[in-house]
Structures are given as C-alpha cells and as structure tokens.
Amino acid sequence: MKHIFHEGVNPNRILLLLHGTGGTEQDLLPVAKMIDPEASVLSVRGNVSENGMPRFFKRLREGVFDEEDLVHRTEELNTFLTEAAEEYDFDRSNVTAIGYSNGANIAGSLLFHYKEPLKNAILLHPMVPIRNVEIPKLNGKLIFIGAGTNDPICSPEETKELDELLSNAGATVTVHWESMGHSLTENEIIKAREWYEEQK
Ligand code: MLT
C-alpha cells in the first residue's frame, strides 16, 4: 500500500495514520505531530478509488458500506501492517491508530475482525464499520472517539452504539463530543492529545 514511514525520536511509539475519503497519506501528518511529535509515523493511503478519491474500502452510497470489500480491505491492511513492522523494524503491539472518517472506520474494522491488530486507537468521527460480527476481546485496549452532536454522517446514536460495542468487548472507551458536524476540529485533537498523554 502507498505509504510514508518516518522513524521518530521514540521508535517504541508508532502512530498509524488513516485519512478520510478523498485524502492522502499526507493529511494527518500535522495531527500526528500534535499528538506525539516523538513517535514514529506510518501513514497509509487507501487502495480504493471512488471517482479518483482515495478510500480504504468501497461503499454502495454515503453511509452504506460494501461489506465484502470492507472485510477484504481490512485483511489487506492487516497484512500490510505485519509486513511494514518487519520492513521498518517496529513492534506491532506498539501501534496506536489515528483515523478520521473513512480511516476511522477501517481502524474500527481492524478492531472488529482481528485479535491485537493495534495497541490503542484514536477514532475521529467513526461509524459502526459492520454489524453482526463477533468482536474479539478488546480488554486492555484504550479507545478515544471524537464525535459530533450534529455530525450528519455519523449520528450521535451510532456513536453511542459504537461505544457500546467496543466497551462490551472489553475496551475502555472515551468519547469526546464536538458540535462542528463531521469536521475534524483542533479542539478534538487537543482532547485526543490529552487522552494520549495520560496513556503514555
Ligand atoms: C465512510 O467510510 O464512508 C465515512 O464514514 C464517510 C466518508 O468517508 O465520507
């Protein structure tokens, strides 16, 4: 998968960056700098193109996912992470994902489908990636969700459903609410950084 890897001053902390629809591997680099300027960064571009806009998996229409493709692309990303860990010599169990929108959804899908795909996750405006799957045990996983009270793409009810699904699987979930629709706000990144600092 097309990606950027920067080794950090502290290579024991790795941030996996997953952009939103129409984004690239460049988009979340400033966010990573704000969250942990010392960490290594692996930023990946989604392999799917929707009319030229990169995504991490296909959708049938806004908010309705192609579940077969989602499962396939989640496996592809999971395999890529194993290969990248080998190539760049990092420990996969030290990876914290930072995903926005479509990138948050594939990060959520990694957690829904695989055991120990990530250490922790910062999910910015995520949806429930898929329903009716048995989520692996997530005990010990810390998850920050940045959500919008008026997010037109992910309703507050869906955010609460995601919180419940992850919490029921054993994760410790922190939800931070903003009221700027689906936008990624500076304030939610500041809140995510405060949360991240507490975990270090
Ligand atoms: C998706 O994965 O489709 C998102 O939640 C919405 C988007 O990326 O526009």
mmCIF file of C-alpha atoms and ligand atoms in Angstrom, residues 19-22 50 55-59 61-65 100-106 125-127 153-154 182, ligand 1:
data_model
loop_
_atom_site.group_PDB
_atom_site.id
_atom_site.type_symbol
_atom_site.label_atom_id
_atom_site.label_comp_id
_atom_site.label_asym_id
_atom_site.label_seq_id
_atom_site.Cartn_x
_atom_site.Cartn_y
_atom_site.Cartn_z
ATOM 1 C CA HIS A 19 -7.092 9.519 6.184
ATOM 2 C CA GLY A 20 -10.709 10.303 5.300
ATOM 3 C CA THR A 21 -12.389 9.925 1.885
ATOM 4 C CA GLY A 22 -10.539 11.902 -0.779
ATOM 5 C CA GLU A 50 -14.089 6.430 -5.658
ATOM 6 C CA ARG A 55 -10.731 5.423 0.377
ATOM 7 C CA PHE A 56 -9.909 2.389 2.457
ATOM 8 C CA PHE A 57 -12.892 0.332 1.232
ATOM 9 C CA LYS A 58 -15.785 0.652 -1.203
ATOM 10 C CA ARG A 59 -19.209 1.954 -0.276
ATOM 11 C CA ARG A 61 -23.555 5.003 -1.179
ATOM 12 C CA GLU A 62 -22.933 7.533 1.585
ATOM 13 C CA GLY A 63 -23.001 5.668 4.872
ATOM 14 C CA VAL A 64 -23.685 2.242 3.316
ATOM 15 C CA PHE A 65 -20.598 0.093 3.092
ATOM 16 C CA TYR A 100 -10.505 10.151 10.502
ATOM 17 C CA SER A 101 -13.887 9.285 8.994
ATOM 18 C CA ASN A 102 -13.301 6.533 6.414
ATOM 19 C CA GLY A 103 -9.877 5.938 8.021
ATOM 20 C CA ALA A 104 -11.510 5.668 11.458
ATOM 21 C CA ASN A 105 -13.927 3.140 10.008
ATOM 22 C CA ILE A 106 -11.193 0.841 8.709
ATOM 23 C CA HIS A 125 -15.815 10.673 13.526
ATOM 24 C CA PRO A 126 -16.121 6.903 13.137
ATOM 25 C CA MET A 127 -19.224 4.886 12.297
ATOM 26 C CA ILE A 153 -22.641 11.306 8.544
ATOM 27 C CA CYS A 154 -22.408 9.638 11.930
ATOM 28 C CA HIS A 182 -18.320 15.818 10.576
HETATM 29 C C1 MLT B 1 -17.134 6.308 5.121
HETATM 30 O O1 MLT B 1 -16.347 5.452 5.468
HETATM 31 O O2 MLT B 1 -17.773 6.246 4.065
HETATM 32 C C2 MLT B 1 -17.241 7.523 6.008
HETATM 33 O O3 MLT B 1 -17.775 7.327 7.187
HETATM 34 C C3 MLT B 1 -17.804 8.661 5.387
HETATM 35 C C4 MLT B 1 -16.823 9.231 4.489
HETATM 36 O O4 MLT B 1 -15.694 8.802 4.474
HETATM 37 O O5 MLT B 1 -17.211 10.146 3.766
#
